[in-house]
Amino acid sequence: MAKAVVNADTCVGCEACPGTCPVDAIAMEESKAVINVDACIECGSCVPACPTSAISQ
């Protein structure tokens, strides 16, 4: 696996992903999801939570 990455152009700021992260590595900044790559454990739980497929690994 790999660290999660957010496509800011596709992210609509719905806030569906932060609650799925078991280590709280996702924050919302300026209405966009931002991944803390140092905290990300590469579990992938955020990827299917995104309704616009803005998060990938």
PDB file of N, CA, C and O in Angstrom:
ATOM      1  N   MET A   1       0.844  -1.182   0.000  1.00  0.00           N
ATOM      2  CA  MET A   1       0.000   0.000   0.000  1.00  0.00           C
ATOM      3  C   MET A   1       0.891   1.247   0.000  1.00  0.00           C
ATOM      4  O   MET A   1       2.086   1.164   0.123  1.00  0.00           O
ATOM      5  N   ALA A   2       0.232   2.384  -0.071  1.00  0.00           N
ATOM      6  CA  ALA A   2       0.949   3.660  -0.084  1.00  0.00           C
ATOM      7  C   ALA A   2       0.168   4.676   0.739  1.00  0.00           C
ATOM      8  O   ALA A   2      -0.975   4.444   1.112  1.00  0.00           O
ATOM      9  N   LYS A   3       0.799   5.787   0.993  1.00  0.00           N
ATOM     10  CA  LYS A   3       0.134   6.864   1.722  1.00  0.00           C
ATOM     11  C   LYS A   3      -1.036   7.374   0.892  1.00  0.00           C
ATOM     12  O   LYS A   3      -0.985   7.391  -0.339  1.00  0.00           O
ATOM     13  N   ALA A   4      -2.078   7.807   1.546  1.00  0.00           N
ATOM     14  CA  ALA A   4      -3.232   8.373   0.857  1.00  0.00           C
ATOM     15  C   ALA A   4      -2.885   9.750   0.315  1.00  0.00           C
ATOM     16  O   ALA A   4      -2.102  10.489   0.905  1.00  0.00           O
ATOM     17  N   VAL A   5      -3.486  10.065  -0.825  1.00  0.00           N
ATOM     18  CA  VAL A   5      -3.268  11.350  -1.487  1.00  0.00           C
ATOM     19  C   VAL A   5      -4.630  11.922  -1.866  1.00  0.00           C
ATOM     20  O   VAL A   5      -5.489  11.203  -2.365  1.00  0.00           O
ATOM     21  N   VAL A   6      -4.804  13.221  -1.634  1.00  0.00           N
ATOM     22  CA  VAL A   6      -6.055  13.890  -1.980  1.00  0.00           C
ATOM     23  C   VAL A   6      -5.852  14.739  -3.229  1.00  0.00           C
ATOM     24  O   VAL A   6      -4.903  15.522  -3.304  1.00  0.00           O
ATOM     25  N   ASN A   7      -6.745  14.582  -4.190  1.00  0.00           N
ATOM     26  CA  ASN A   7      -6.765  15.449  -5.359  1.00  0.00           C
ATOM     27  C   ASN A   7      -7.631  16.648  -4.989  1.00  0.00           C
ATOM     28  O   ASN A   7      -8.855  16.542  -4.914  1.00  0.00           O
ATOM     29  N   ALA A   8      -7.006  17.778  -4.720  1.00  0.00           N
ATOM     30  CA  ALA A   8      -7.729  18.966  -4.259  1.00  0.00           C
ATOM     31  C   ALA A   8      -8.721  19.486  -5.293  1.00  0.00           C
ATOM     32  O   ALA A   8      -9.723  20.116  -4.942  1.00  0.00           O
ATOM     33  N   ASP A   9      -8.479  19.220  -6.569  1.00  0.00           N
ATOM     34  CA  ASP A   9      -9.399  19.671  -7.610  1.00  0.00           C
ATOM     35  C   ASP A   9     -10.698  18.876  -7.589  1.00  0.00           C
ATOM     36  O   ASP A   9     -11.755  19.387  -7.964  1.00  0.00           O
ATOM     37  N   THR A  10     -10.627  17.624  -7.138  1.00  0.00           N
ATOM     38  CA  THR A  10     -11.798  16.749  -7.102  1.00  0.00           C
ATOM     39  C   THR A  10     -12.511  16.786  -5.759  1.00  0.00           C
ATOM     40  O   THR A  10     -13.712  16.548  -5.686  1.00  0.00           O
ATOM     41  N   CYS A  11     -11.792  17.092  -4.688  1.00  0.00           N
ATOM     42  CA  CYS A  11     -12.363  17.133  -3.338  1.00  0.00           C
ATOM     43  C   CYS A  11     -13.412  18.245  -3.252  1.00  0.00           C
ATOM     44  O   CYS A  11     -13.145  19.395  -3.615  1.00  0.00           O
ATOM     45  N   VAL A  12     -14.601  17.881  -2.763  1.00  0.00           N
ATOM     46  CA  VAL A  12     -15.694  18.857  -2.635  1.00  0.00           C
ATOM     47  C   VAL A  12     -15.894  19.305  -1.192  1.00  0.00           C
ATOM     48  O   VAL A  12     -16.822  20.046  -0.898  1.00  0.00           O
ATOM     49  N   GLY A  13     -15.048  18.832  -0.284  1.00  0.00           N
ATOM     50  CA  GLY A  13     -15.134  19.263   1.108  1.00  0.00           C
ATOM     51  C   GLY A  13     -16.321  18.713   1.866  1.00  0.00           C
ATOM     52  O   GLY A  13     -16.814  19.338   2.802  1.00  0.00           O
ATOM     53  N   CYS A  14     -16.767  17.526   1.516  1.00  0.00           N
ATOM     54  CA  CYS A  14     -17.966  16.943   2.140  1.00  0.00           C
ATOM     55  C   CYS A  14     -17.724  16.441   3.565  1.00  0.00           C
ATOM     56  O   CYS A  14     -18.663  16.169   4.291  1.00  0.00           O
ATOM     57  N   GLU A  15     -16.456  16.284   3.940  1.00  0.00           N
ATOM     58  CA  GLU A  15     -16.048  15.821   5.266  1.00  0.00           C
ATOM     59  C   GLU A  15     -16.431  14.376   5.572  1.00  0.00           C
ATOM     60  O   GLU A  15     -16.560  13.980   6.725  1.00  0.00           O
ATOM     61  N   ALA A  16     -16.578  13.562   4.545  1.00  0.00           N
ATOM     62  CA  ALA A  16     -16.884  12.141   4.741  1.00  0.00           C
ATOM     63  C   ALA A  16     -15.658  11.349   5.198  1.00  0.00           C
ATOM     64  O   ALA A  16     -15.784  10.339   5.872  1.00  0.00           O
ATOM     65  N   CYS A  17     -14.475  11.799   4.866  1.00  0.00           N
ATOM     66  CA  CYS A  17     -13.266  11.016   5.124  1.00  0.00           C
ATOM     67  C   CYS A  17     -12.640  11.149   6.513  1.00  0.00           C
ATOM     68  O   CYS A  17     -12.130  10.153   7.026  1.00  0.00           O
ATOM     69  N   PRO A  18     -12.630  12.315   7.148  1.00  0.00           N
ATOM     70  CA  PRO A  18     -11.911  12.392   8.432  1.00  0.00           C
ATOM     71  C   PRO A  18     -12.369  11.368   9.471  1.00  0.00           C
ATOM     72  O   PRO A  18     -11.535  10.806  10.183  1.00  0.00           O
ATOM     73  N   GLY A  19     -13.640  11.093   9.540  1.00  0.00           N
ATOM     74  CA  GLY A  19     -14.159  10.147  10.521  1.00  0.00           C
ATOM     75  C   GLY A  19     -13.794   8.704  10.249  1.00  0.00           C
ATOM     76  O   GLY A  19     -13.904   7.856  11.131  1.00  0.00           O
ATOM     77  N   THR A  20     -13.338   8.409   9.035  1.00  0.00           N
ATOM     78  CA  THR A  20     -12.978   7.033   8.699  1.00  0.00           C
ATOM     79  C   THR A  20     -11.541   6.689   9.071  1.00  0.00           C
ATOM     80  O   THR A  20     -11.177   5.527   9.103  1.00  0.00           O
ATOM     81  N   CYS A  21     -10.733   7.706   9.343  1.00  0.00           N
ATOM     82  CA  CYS A  21      -9.316   7.476   9.615  1.00  0.00           C
ATOM     83  C   CYS A  21      -9.099   7.064  11.075  1.00  0.00           C
ATOM     84  O   CYS A  21      -9.407   7.828  11.986  1.00  0.00           O
ATOM     85  N   PRO A  22      -8.537   5.870  11.288  1.00  0.00           N
ATOM     86  CA  PRO A  22      -8.346   5.392  12.660  1.00  0.00           C
ATOM     87  C   PRO A  22      -7.255   6.130  13.441  1.00  0.00           C
ATOM     88  O   PRO A  22      -7.189   6.014  14.663  1.00  0.00           O
ATOM     89  N   VAL A  23      -6.420   6.897  12.736  1.00  0.00           N
ATOM     90  CA  VAL A  23      -5.339   7.615  13.414  1.00  0.00           C
ATOM     91  C   VAL A  23      -5.474   9.138  13.274  1.00  0.00           C
ATOM     92  O   VAL A  23      -4.534   9.881  13.528  1.00  0.00           O
ATOM     93  N   ASP A  24      -6.651   9.591  12.855  1.00  0.00           N
ATOM     94  CA  ASP A  24      -6.934  11.029  12.700  1.00  0.00           C
ATOM     95  C   ASP A  24      -5.899  11.747  11.838  1.00  0.00           C
ATOM     96  O   ASP A  24      -5.454  12.847  12.167  1.00  0.00           O
ATOM     97  N   ALA A  25      -5.536  11.133  10.720  1.00  0.00           N
ATOM     98  CA  ALA A  25      -4.539  11.724   9.827  1.00  0.00           C
ATOM     99  C   ALA A  25      -5.152  12.635   8.766  1.00  0.00           C
ATOM    100  O   ALA A  25      -4.433  13.175   7.929  1.00  0.00           O
ATOM    101  N   ILE A  26      -6.472  12.802   8.797  1.00  0.00           N
ATOM    102  CA  ILE A  26      -7.139  13.645   7.803  1.00  0.00           C
ATOM    103  C   ILE A  26      -7.763  14.849   8.488  1.00  0.00           C
ATOM    104  O   ILE A  26      -8.525  14.712   9.444  1.00  0.00           O
ATOM    105  N   ALA A  27      -7.424  16.011   7.973  1.00  0.00           N
ATOM    106  CA  ALA A  27      -7.991  17.259   8.488  1.00  0.00           C
ATOM    107  C   ALA A  27      -8.641  18.002   7.328  1.00  0.00           C
ATOM    108  O   ALA A  27      -8.345  17.739   6.161  1.00  0.00           O
ATOM    109  N   MET A  28      -9.525  18.919   7.656  1.00  0.00           N
ATOM    110  CA  MET A  28     -10.129  19.769   6.645  1.00  0.00           C
ATOM    111  C   MET A  28      -9.469  21.141   6.735  1.00  0.00           C
ATOM    112  O   MET A  28      -9.435  21.737   7.814  1.00  0.00           O
ATOM    113  N   GLU A  29      -8.926  21.594   5.629  1.00  0.00           N
ATOM    114  CA  GLU A  29      -8.290  22.908   5.570  1.00  0.00           C
ATOM    115  C   GLU A  29      -8.816  23.632   4.339  1.00  0.00           C
ATOM    116  O   GLU A  29      -8.697  23.107   3.224  1.00  0.00           O
ATOM    117  N   GLU A  30      -9.391  24.811   4.559  1.00  0.00           N
ATOM    118  CA  GLU A  30      -9.979  25.599   3.467  1.00  0.00           C
ATOM    119  C   GLU A  30     -10.967  24.764   2.659  1.00  0.00           C
ATOM    120  O   GLU A  30     -10.953  24.770   1.422  1.00  0.00           O
ATOM    121  N   SER A  31     -11.802  24.005   3.370  1.00  0.00           N
ATOM    122  CA  SER A  31     -12.854  23.164   2.775  1.00  0.00           C
ATOM    123  C   SER A  31     -12.325  22.051   1.876  1.00  0.00           C
ATOM    124  O   SER A  31     -13.021  21.602   0.971  1.00  0.00           O
ATOM    125  N   LYS A  32     -11.116  21.596   2.137  1.00  0.00           N
ATOM    126  CA  LYS A  32     -10.534  20.476   1.400  1.00  0.00           C
ATOM    127  C   LYS A  32      -9.904  19.510   2.389  1.00  0.00           C
ATOM    128  O   LYS A  32      -9.380  19.913   3.429  1.00  0.00           O
ATOM    129  N   ALA A  33      -9.940  18.215   2.072  1.00  0.00           N
ATOM    130  CA  ALA A  33      -9.292  17.215   2.914  1.00  0.00           C
ATOM    131  C   ALA A  33      -7.786  17.294   2.716  1.00  0.00           C
ATOM    132  O   ALA A  33      -7.301  17.461   1.595  1.00  0.00           O
ATOM    133  N   VAL A  34      -7.055  17.177   3.823  1.00  0.00           N
ATOM    134  CA  VAL A  34      -5.593  17.199   3.779  1.00  0.00           C
ATOM    135  C   VAL A  34      -5.098  16.014   4.604  1.00  0.00           C
ATOM    136  O   VAL A  34      -5.527  15.819   5.741  1.00  0.00           O
ATOM    137  N   ILE A  35      -4.216  15.215   4.022  1.00  0.00           N
ATOM    138  CA  ILE A  35      -3.671  14.036   4.687  1.00  0.00           C
ATOM    139  C   ILE A  35      -2.353  14.393   5.364  1.00  0.00           C
ATOM    140  O   ILE A  35      -1.453  14.951   4.731  1.00  0.00           O
ATOM    141  N   ASN A  36      -2.225  14.041   6.634  1.00  0.00           N
ATOM    142  CA  ASN A  36      -0.953  14.162   7.340  1.00  0.00           C
ATOM    143  C   ASN A  36      -0.175  12.890   7.012  1.00  0.00           C
ATOM    144  O   ASN A  36      -0.430  11.835   7.585  1.00  0.00           O
ATOM    145  N   VAL A  37       0.750  12.983   6.062  1.00  0.00           N
ATOM    146  CA  VAL A  37       1.462  11.787   5.599  1.00  0.00           C
ATOM    147  C   VAL A  37       2.331  11.155   6.674  1.00  0.00           C
ATOM    148  O   VAL A  37       2.610   9.959   6.616  1.00  0.00           O
ATOM    149  N   ASP A  38       2.740  11.934   7.661  1.00  0.00           N
ATOM    150  CA  ASP A  38       3.530  11.365   8.755  1.00  0.00           C
ATOM    151  C   ASP A  38       2.669  10.489   9.661  1.00  0.00           C
ATOM    152  O   ASP A  38       3.156   9.540  10.257  1.00  0.00           O
ATOM    153  N   ALA A  39       1.381  10.806   9.754  1.00  0.00           N
ATOM    154  CA  ALA A  39       0.471  10.046  10.615  1.00  0.00           C
ATOM    155  C   ALA A  39      -0.236   8.909   9.870  1.00  0.00           C
ATOM    156  O   ALA A  39      -0.680   7.946  10.483  1.00  0.00           O
ATOM    157  N   CYS A  40      -0.335   9.013   8.557  1.00  0.00           N
ATOM    158  CA  CYS A  40      -1.047   8.016   7.738  1.00  0.00           C
ATOM    159  C   CYS A  40      -0.406   6.640   7.896  1.00  0.00           C
ATOM    160  O   CYS A  40       0.811   6.489   7.778  1.00  0.00           O
ATOM    161  N   ILE A  41      -1.251   5.631   8.166  1.00  0.00           N
ATOM    162  CA  ILE A  41      -0.741   4.261   8.345  1.00  0.00           C
ATOM    163  C   ILE A  41      -1.034   3.377   7.120  1.00  0.00           C
ATOM    164  O   ILE A  41      -0.919   2.160   7.184  1.00  0.00           O
ATOM    165  N   GLU A  42      -1.451   4.003   6.030  1.00  0.00           N
ATOM    166  CA  GLU A  42      -1.671   3.308   4.758  1.00  0.00           C
ATOM    167  C   GLU A  42      -2.763   2.247   4.827  1.00  0.00           C
ATOM    168  O   GLU A  42      -2.709   1.254   4.106  1.00  0.00           O
ATOM    169  N   CYS A  43      -3.770   2.453   5.664  1.00  0.00           N
ATOM    170  CA  CYS A  43      -4.825   1.442   5.815  1.00  0.00           C
ATOM    171  C   CYS A  43      -5.846   1.480   4.679  1.00  0.00           C
ATOM    172  O   CYS A  43      -6.516   0.492   4.408  1.00  0.00           O
ATOM    173  N   GLY A  44      -6.007   2.650   4.039  1.00  0.00           N
ATOM    174  CA  GLY A  44      -6.924   2.764   2.913  1.00  0.00           C
ATOM    175  C   GLY A  44      -8.374   2.963   3.269  1.00  0.00           C
ATOM    176  O   GLY A  44      -9.226   2.979   2.387  1.00  0.00           O
ATOM    177  N   SER A  45      -8.694   3.134   4.531  1.00  0.00           N
ATOM    178  CA  SER A  45     -10.107   3.261   4.917  1.00  0.00           C
ATOM    179  C   SER A  45     -10.755   4.522   4.363  1.00  0.00           C
ATOM    180  O   SER A  45     -11.971   4.567   4.174  1.00  0.00           O
ATOM    181  N   CYS A  46      -9.980   5.530   4.057  1.00  0.00           N
ATOM    182  CA  CYS A  46     -10.525   6.779   3.538  1.00  0.00           C
ATOM    183  C   CYS A  46     -10.886   6.698   2.055  1.00  0.00           C
ATOM    184  O   CYS A  46     -11.756   7.426   1.583  1.00  0.00           O
ATOM    185  N   VAL A  47     -10.225   5.838   1.307  1.00  0.00           N
ATOM    186  CA  VAL A  47     -10.400   5.778  -0.142  1.00  0.00           C
ATOM    187  C   VAL A  47     -11.849   5.485  -0.542  1.00  0.00           C
ATOM    188  O   VAL A  47     -12.445   6.255  -1.307  1.00  0.00           O
ATOM    189  N   PRO A  48     -12.471   4.434  -0.047  1.00  0.00           N
ATOM    190  CA  PRO A  48     -13.868   4.174  -0.453  1.00  0.00           C
ATOM    191  C   PRO A  48     -14.878   5.139   0.172  1.00  0.00           C
ATOM    192  O   PRO A  48     -16.009   5.231  -0.296  1.00  0.00           O
ATOM    193  N   ALA A  49     -14.478   5.882   1.183  1.00  0.00           N
ATOM    194  CA  ALA A  49     -15.390   6.821   1.836  1.00  0.00           C
ATOM    195  C   ALA A  49     -15.636   8.065   1.005  1.00  0.00           C
ATOM    196  O   ALA A  49     -16.631   8.753   1.188  1.00  0.00           O
ATOM    197  N   CYS A  50     -14.744   8.351   0.077  1.00  0.00           N
ATOM    198  CA  CYS A  50     -14.849   9.575  -0.721  1.00  0.00           C
ATOM    199  C   CYS A  50     -15.842   9.401  -1.865  1.00  0.00           C
ATOM    200  O   CYS A  50     -15.633   8.587  -2.770  1.00  0.00           O
ATOM    201  N   PRO A  51     -16.910  10.206  -1.865  1.00  0.00           N
ATOM    202  CA  PRO A  51     -17.923  10.058  -2.922  1.00  0.00           C
ATOM    203  C   PRO A  51     -17.480  10.574  -4.286  1.00  0.00           C
ATOM    204  O   PRO A  51     -18.107  10.252  -5.293  1.00  0.00           O
ATOM    205  N   THR A  52     -16.408  11.356  -4.325  1.00  0.00           N
ATOM    206  CA  THR A  52     -15.930  11.879  -5.615  1.00  0.00           C
ATOM    207  C   THR A  52     -14.618  11.233  -6.059  1.00  0.00           C
ATOM    208  O   THR A  52     -14.000  11.693  -7.013  1.00  0.00           O
ATOM    209  N   SER A  53     -14.191  10.204  -5.361  1.00  0.00           N
ATOM    210  CA  SER A  53     -12.935   9.498  -5.662  1.00  0.00           C
ATOM    211  C   SER A  53     -11.729  10.438  -5.668  1.00  0.00           C
ATOM    212  O   SER A  53     -10.807  10.286  -6.458  1.00  0.00           O
ATOM    213  N   ALA A  54     -11.741  11.415  -4.766  1.00  0.00           N
ATOM    214  CA  ALA A  54     -10.641  12.375  -4.674  1.00  0.00           C
ATOM    215  C   ALA A  54      -9.453  11.835  -3.900  1.00  0.00           C
ATOM    216  O   ALA A  54      -8.372  12.408  -3.944  1.00  0.00           O
ATOM    217  N   ILE A  55      -9.647  10.717  -3.186  1.00  0.00           N
ATOM    218  CA  ILE A  55      -8.554  10.134  -2.405  1.00  0.00           C
ATOM    219  C   ILE A  55      -8.095   8.846  -3.065  1.00  0.00           C
ATOM    220  O   ILE A  55      -8.906   7.994  -3.429  1.00  0.00           O
ATOM    221  N   SER A  56      -6.788   8.728  -3.218  1.00  0.00           N
ATOM    222  CA  SER A  56      -6.218   7.515  -3.808  1.00  0.00           C
ATOM    223  C   SER A  56      -4.985   7.116  -3.019  1.00  0.00           C
ATOM    224  O   SER A  56      -4.496   7.852  -2.175  1.00  0.00           O
ATOM    225  N   GLN A  57      -4.499   5.917  -3.319  1.00  0.00           N
ATOM    226  CA  GLN A  57      -3.273   5.424  -2.681  1.00  0.00           C
ATOM    227  C   GLN A  57      -2.313   4.974  -3.748  1.00  0.00           C
ATOM    228  O   GLN A  57      -2.669   4.469  -4.766  1.00  0.00           O
TER     229      GLN A  57
END
